Amino acid sequence: MEGRTVVAIDGPAGSGKSTLAYRLAAELGLPYVNTGIMYRALARRALQMGTDPADGPALQHLLEGIGFEVDRSRTPPSLVVDGAMPGEELVAPEVEALVSTVARHPEVRRAMAERQRELGREGAVMEGRDIGTVVFPDAAAKIFLDASADERAGRRTREREGEAGVAEGLAERDLRDARVNPFVPASDAVLVDTTGAGPDEVFLQALRVVREALGGRR
Ligand code: C5P
């Protein structure tokens, strides 16, 4: 059973999910799977192919042509897209402008969830919005991260080295996500508010929560 441990890290953009999920994966010796990358990869492919973002079945078909795998030669093992590490192309403004629209189609979400279950089959720290509710409702540990809107926009701006328009972009994406994909924490998730907390503090708090939930299994 040990190999099948799934830790779900959900929360909105800029809540500090990626930093936390990556560190937890490294600490627990589990693969790190960032599901936002999968939606971003689909949005990018739709842009490249000129696919209508309102056409759910066409997007689902497009998704079938994208390869997602856990590269086990990395530490921690991590998600690769068509054999390559995800890069800057997936945080481009045109991708961010489209991603919530692409993510709202039920057929796309169903297909994504299936792929994500496959990726997490042997255990993973999986990061997203709906991991603890939809993808792995029986995850061994669930954390829902949150932070104030200002703090989240500030983090994104720092991550992107002061790029103009990040705060507006994030606020718009939040609004779109809230309208078309309203995500709620799982009823059994532990809520961690990261406002004003440094990454080390968040990591140690989350690690305690996870270790307790796993009952010494990791
Ligand atoms: O986490 P990240 O900000 O990279 O996610 C990008 C977008 O992908 C989100 O704004 C959301 O629209 C979508 N997403 C989703 N479900 C997930 C992960 C991401 O709908 N599990």
mmCIF file of C-alpha atoms in Angstrom, residues 8-217:
data_model
loop_
_atom_site.group_PDB
_atom_site.id
_atom_site.type_symbol
_atom_site.label_atom_id
_atom_site.label_comp_id
_atom_site.label_asym_id
_atom_site.label_seq_id
_atom_site.Cartn_x
_atom_site.Cartn_y
_atom_site.Cartn_z
ATOM 1 C CA ALA A 8 -3.549 16.269 -2.469
ATOM 2 C CA ILE A 9 -2.493 19.929 -2.432
ATOM 3 C CA ASP A 10 -5.306 22.153 -3.697
ATOM 4 C CA GLY A 11 -5.773 25.906 -3.759
ATOM 5 C CA PRO A 12 -6.011 28.982 -5.974
ATOM 6 C CA ALA A 13 -3.267 30.477 -8.161
ATOM 7 C CA GLY A 14 -0.446 32.054 -6.182
ATOM 8 C CA SER A 15 -1.317 30.354 -2.875
ATOM 9 C CA GLY A 16 2.140 28.749 -2.767
ATOM 10 C CA LYS A 17 1.033 25.290 -3.919
ATOM 11 C CA SER A 18 3.924 24.549 -6.271
ATOM 12 C CA THR A 19 6.700 25.372 -3.820
ATOM 13 C CA LEU A 20 5.002 23.354 -1.101
ATOM 14 C CA ALA A 21 4.019 20.352 -3.247
ATOM 15 C CA TYR A 22 7.512 20.068 -4.718
ATOM 16 C CA ARG A 23 9.163 20.149 -1.300
ATOM 17 C CA LEU A 24 6.719 17.646 0.170
ATOM 18 C CA ALA A 25 7.318 15.274 -2.746
ATOM 19 C CA ALA A 26 11.083 15.493 -2.254
ATOM 20 C CA GLU A 27 10.748 14.999 1.508
ATOM 21 C CA LEU A 28 8.322 12.070 1.270
ATOM 22 C CA GLY A 29 10.054 10.381 -1.667
ATOM 23 C CA LEU A 30 6.950 10.622 -3.888
ATOM 24 C CA PRO A 31 6.517 11.832 -7.478
ATOM 25 C CA TYR A 32 5.474 15.473 -7.900
ATOM 26 C CA VAL A 33 2.542 16.004 -10.277
ATOM 27 C CA ASN A 34 1.405 19.581 -10.975
ATOM 28 C CA THR A 35 -1.962 19.280 -12.723
ATOM 29 C CA GLY A 36 -2.062 23.001 -13.637
ATOM 30 C CA ILE A 37 0.663 22.163 -16.145
ATOM 31 C CA MET A 38 -1.671 19.712 -17.869
ATOM 32 C CA TYR A 39 -4.388 22.352 -18.366
ATOM 33 C CA ARG A 40 -1.764 24.853 -19.484
ATOM 34 C CA ALA A 41 -0.343 22.364 -22.000
ATOM 35 C CA LEU A 42 -3.820 21.853 -23.432
ATOM 36 C CA ALA A 43 -4.432 25.615 -23.683
ATOM 37 C CA ARG A 44 -1.106 26.036 -25.477
ATOM 38 C CA ARG A 45 -1.848 23.231 -27.908
ATOM 39 C CA ALA A 46 -5.277 24.768 -28.633
ATOM 40 C CA LEU A 47 -3.573 28.076 -29.451
ATOM 41 C CA GLN A 48 -1.069 26.359 -31.721
ATOM 42 C CA MET A 49 -3.728 24.343 -33.544
ATOM 43 C CA GLY A 50 -6.305 27.122 -33.720
ATOM 44 C CA THR A 51 -8.854 24.966 -31.834
ATOM 45 C CA ASP A 52 -12.046 26.748 -30.790
ATOM 46 C CA PRO A 53 -11.823 27.100 -26.971
ATOM 47 C CA ALA A 54 -15.628 26.753 -26.788
ATOM 48 C CA ASP A 55 -15.521 23.295 -28.428
ATOM 49 C CA GLY A 56 -15.206 20.784 -25.569
ATOM 50 C CA PRO A 57 -15.142 17.608 -27.720
ATOM 51 C CA ALA A 58 -12.438 19.088 -29.983
ATOM 52 C CA LEU A 59 -10.357 19.975 -26.916
ATOM 53 C CA GLN A 60 -10.827 16.495 -25.509
ATOM 54 C CA HIS A 61 -9.581 15.067 -28.796
ATOM 55 C CA LEU A 62 -6.599 17.430 -28.721
ATOM 56 C CA LEU A 63 -5.816 16.289 -25.165
ATOM 57 C CA GLU A 64 -5.587 12.672 -26.320
ATOM 58 C CA GLY A 65 -2.604 13.674 -28.463
ATOM 59 C CA ILE A 66 -0.593 15.133 -25.561
ATOM 60 C CA GLY A 67 1.729 12.750 -23.694
ATOM 61 C CA PHE A 68 1.903 13.142 -19.908
ATOM 62 C CA GLU A 69 4.333 10.991 -17.976
ATOM 63 C CA VAL A 70 6.149 10.897 -14.681
ATOM 64 C CA ASP A 71 9.873 11.019 -15.407
ATOM 65 C CA ARG A 72 11.313 8.702 -12.778
ATOM 66 C CA SER A 73 14.898 9.673 -13.530
ATOM 67 C CA ARG A 74 14.289 13.021 -11.790
ATOM 68 C CA THR A 75 14.427 13.751 -8.071
ATOM 69 C CA PRO A 76 11.631 13.994 -7.157
ATOM 70 C CA PRO A 77 10.105 12.167 -10.145
ATOM 71 C CA SER A 78 8.132 14.854 -12.006
ATOM 72 C CA LEU A 79 5.611 15.386 -14.764
ATOM 73 C CA VAL A 80 6.923 15.760 -18.317
ATOM 74 C CA VAL A 81 4.873 16.840 -21.339
ATOM 75 C CA ASP A 82 5.597 14.961 -24.561
ATOM 76 C CA GLY A 83 8.872 13.847 -22.990
ATOM 77 C CA ALA A 84 10.089 17.360 -22.093
ATOM 78 C CA MET A 85 10.195 19.305 -18.838
ATOM 79 C CA PRO A 86 7.507 22.010 -18.861
ATOM 80 C CA GLY A 87 9.025 25.432 -19.454
ATOM 81 C CA GLU A 88 8.321 29.143 -19.732
ATOM 82 C CA GLU A 89 6.010 28.604 -22.702
ATOM 83 C CA LEU A 90 3.328 27.409 -20.292
ATOM 84 C CA VAL A 91 3.289 30.625 -18.257
ATOM 85 C CA ALA A 92 2.955 32.875 -21.321
ATOM 86 C CA PRO A 93 0.172 35.509 -20.984
ATOM 87 C CA GLU A 94 -1.776 34.073 -23.931
ATOM 88 C CA VAL A 95 -1.805 30.659 -22.234
ATOM 89 C CA GLU A 96 -2.938 32.172 -18.916
ATOM 90 C CA ALA A 97 -5.685 34.106 -20.694
ATOM 91 C CA LEU A 98 -7.111 30.900 -22.183
ATOM 92 C CA VAL A 99 -6.518 28.235 -19.565
ATOM 93 C CA SER A 100 -9.657 28.718 -17.407
ATOM 94 C CA THR A 101 -11.865 28.602 -20.513
ATOM 95 C CA VAL A 102 -10.282 25.371 -21.699
ATOM 96 C CA ALA A 103 -10.552 23.906 -18.180
ATOM 97 C CA ARG A 104 -14.266 24.509 -17.819
ATOM 98 C CA HIS A 105 -15.489 21.781 -20.205
ATOM 99 C CA PRO A 106 -16.807 18.715 -18.361
ATOM 100 C CA GLU A 107 -15.425 16.318 -20.997
ATOM 101 C CA VAL A 108 -11.988 17.898 -20.668
ATOM 102 C CA ARG A 109 -12.112 17.663 -16.864
ATOM 103 C CA ARG A 110 -13.222 14.035 -16.958
ATOM 104 C CA ALA A 111 -10.411 13.098 -19.340
ATOM 105 C CA MET A 112 -7.887 15.062 -17.255
ATOM 106 C CA ALA A 113 -9.016 13.349 -14.053
ATOM 107 C CA GLU A 114 -8.546 9.932 -15.681
ATOM 108 C CA ARG A 115 -5.044 10.816 -16.826
ATOM 109 C CA GLN A 116 -4.251 12.203 -13.365
ATOM 110 C CA ARG A 117 -5.438 9.019 -11.643
ATOM 111 C CA GLU A 118 -3.162 7.061 -13.927
ATOM 112 C CA LEU A 119 -0.209 9.356 -13.139
ATOM 113 C CA GLY A 120 -0.846 9.008 -9.394
ATOM 114 C CA ARG A 121 -1.452 5.258 -9.473
ATOM 115 C CA GLU A 122 1.758 4.473 -7.639
ATOM 116 C CA GLY A 123 1.494 7.411 -5.275
ATOM 117 C CA ALA A 124 2.212 11.128 -5.703
ATOM 118 C CA VAL A 125 2.028 14.564 -4.239
ATOM 119 C CA MET A 126 -0.535 16.003 -6.635
ATOM 120 C CA GLU A 127 -1.203 19.714 -6.920
ATOM 121 C CA GLY A 128 -4.329 21.316 -8.393
ATOM 122 C CA ARG A 129 -7.798 22.612 -7.639
ATOM 123 C CA ASP A 130 -9.943 19.478 -7.489
ATOM 124 C CA ILE A 131 -7.534 16.721 -6.447
ATOM 125 C CA GLY A 132 -9.009 16.135 -2.982
ATOM 126 C CA THR A 133 -12.606 16.454 -4.191
ATOM 127 C CA VAL A 134 -12.734 14.827 -7.650
ATOM 128 C CA VAL A 135 -9.493 13.180 -8.746
ATOM 129 C CA PHE A 136 -8.493 11.399 -5.518
ATOM 130 C CA PRO A 137 -11.353 11.826 -3.034
ATOM 131 C CA ASP A 138 -9.724 9.044 -0.997
ATOM 132 C CA ALA A 139 -6.267 10.693 -0.913
ATOM 133 C CA ALA A 140 -4.310 9.802 2.228
ATOM 134 C CA ALA A 141 -3.753 13.474 3.089
ATOM 135 C CA LYS A 142 -5.435 16.642 1.800
ATOM 136 C CA ILE A 143 -4.323 20.223 2.217
ATOM 137 C CA PHE A 144 -6.151 23.284 0.902
ATOM 138 C CA LEU A 145 -3.819 26.272 0.714
ATOM 139 C CA ASP A 146 -5.074 29.810 0.626
ATOM 140 C CA ALA A 147 -3.721 33.335 0.966
ATOM 141 C CA SER A 148 -5.121 36.845 0.616
ATOM 142 C CA ALA A 149 -5.599 38.126 -2.950
ATOM 143 C CA ASP A 150 -2.865 40.745 -2.424
ATOM 144 C CA GLU A 151 -0.386 38.210 -1.176
ATOM 145 C CA ARG A 152 -1.069 35.832 -4.061
ATOM 146 C CA ALA A 153 -0.639 38.573 -6.665
ATOM 147 C CA GLY A 154 2.565 39.706 -4.925
ATOM 148 C CA ARG A 155 4.014 36.199 -5.068
ATOM 149 C CA ARG A 156 3.237 35.808 -8.733
ATOM 150 C CA THR A 157 4.817 39.182 -9.485
ATOM 151 C CA ARG A 158 7.990 38.194 -7.650
ATOM 152 C CA GLU A 159 8.053 34.806 -9.372
ATOM 153 C CA ARG A 160 7.826 36.478 -12.743
ATOM 154 C CA GLU A 161 10.418 39.124 -11.846
ATOM 155 C CA GLY A 162 8.141 42.105 -11.720
ATOM 156 C CA GLU A 163 6.393 41.495 -15.016
ATOM 157 C CA ALA A 164 3.750 44.184 -15.539
ATOM 158 C CA GLY A 165 0.121 43.147 -15.480
ATOM 159 C CA VAL A 166 0.623 40.008 -13.404
ATOM 160 C CA ALA A 167 -1.702 41.158 -10.631
ATOM 161 C CA GLU A 168 -4.427 42.040 -13.130
ATOM 162 C CA GLY A 169 -3.906 38.759 -14.989
ATOM 163 C CA LEU A 170 -4.153 36.779 -11.774
ATOM 164 C CA ALA A 171 -7.259 38.625 -10.604
ATOM 165 C CA GLU A 172 -8.945 37.997 -13.965
ATOM 166 C CA ARG A 173 -8.029 34.322 -13.922
ATOM 167 C CA ASP A 174 -9.306 34.041 -10.344
ATOM 168 C CA LEU A 175 -12.592 35.574 -11.437
ATOM 169 C CA ARG A 176 -12.873 33.283 -14.435
ATOM 170 C CA ASP A 177 -11.990 30.243 -12.350
ATOM 171 C CA ALA A 178 -14.536 31.300 -9.710
ATOM 172 C CA ARG A 179 -17.220 31.737 -12.373
ATOM 173 C CA VAL A 180 -16.608 28.730 -14.590
ATOM 174 C CA ASN A 181 -14.748 26.306 -12.298
ATOM 175 C CA PRO A 182 -15.701 27.099 -8.715
ATOM 176 C CA PHE A 183 -13.372 25.009 -6.582
ATOM 177 C CA VAL A 184 -14.167 24.223 -2.996
ATOM 178 C CA PRO A 185 -11.966 22.569 -0.403
ATOM 179 C CA ALA A 186 -12.736 18.915 0.317
ATOM 180 C CA SER A 187 -14.693 18.599 3.567
ATOM 181 C CA ASP A 188 -11.824 16.564 5.030
ATOM 182 C CA ALA A 189 -9.019 18.864 3.789
ATOM 183 C CA VAL A 190 -6.891 20.762 6.287
ATOM 184 C CA LEU A 191 -6.999 24.476 5.463
ATOM 185 C CA VAL A 192 -3.652 26.269 5.615
ATOM 186 C CA ASP A 193 -3.661 30.057 5.201
ATOM 187 C CA THR A 194 -0.246 31.111 3.943
ATOM 188 C CA THR A 195 -0.804 34.883 4.223
ATOM 189 C CA GLY A 196 2.267 36.358 5.886
ATOM 190 C CA ALA A 197 3.966 32.962 6.244
ATOM 191 C CA GLY A 198 7.313 32.130 4.659
ATOM 192 C CA PRO A 199 7.803 28.978 2.568
ATOM 193 C CA ASP A 200 9.684 27.163 5.352
ATOM 194 C CA GLU A 201 6.922 27.808 7.864
ATOM 195 C CA VAL A 202 4.257 26.596 5.404
ATOM 196 C CA PHE A 203 6.319 23.520 4.569
ATOM 197 C CA LEU A 204 6.819 22.524 8.206
ATOM 198 C CA GLN A 205 3.150 23.081 9.034
ATOM 199 C CA ALA A 206 2.032 21.042 6.015
ATOM 200 C CA LEU A 207 4.553 18.290 6.712
ATOM 201 C CA ARG A 208 3.142 17.887 10.221
ATOM 202 C CA VAL A 209 -0.389 17.644 8.814
ATOM 203 C CA VAL A 210 0.665 15.079 6.215
ATOM 204 C CA ARG A 211 2.722 12.966 8.621
ATOM 205 C CA GLU A 212 -0.178 12.860 11.036
ATOM 206 C CA ALA A 213 -2.603 11.858 8.277
ATOM 207 C CA LEU A 214 -0.243 9.150 7.043
ATOM 208 C CA GLY A 215 0.166 7.815 10.556
ATOM 209 C CA GLY A 216 3.876 7.118 10.224
ATOM 210 C CA ARG A 217 3.643 5.558 6.762
#
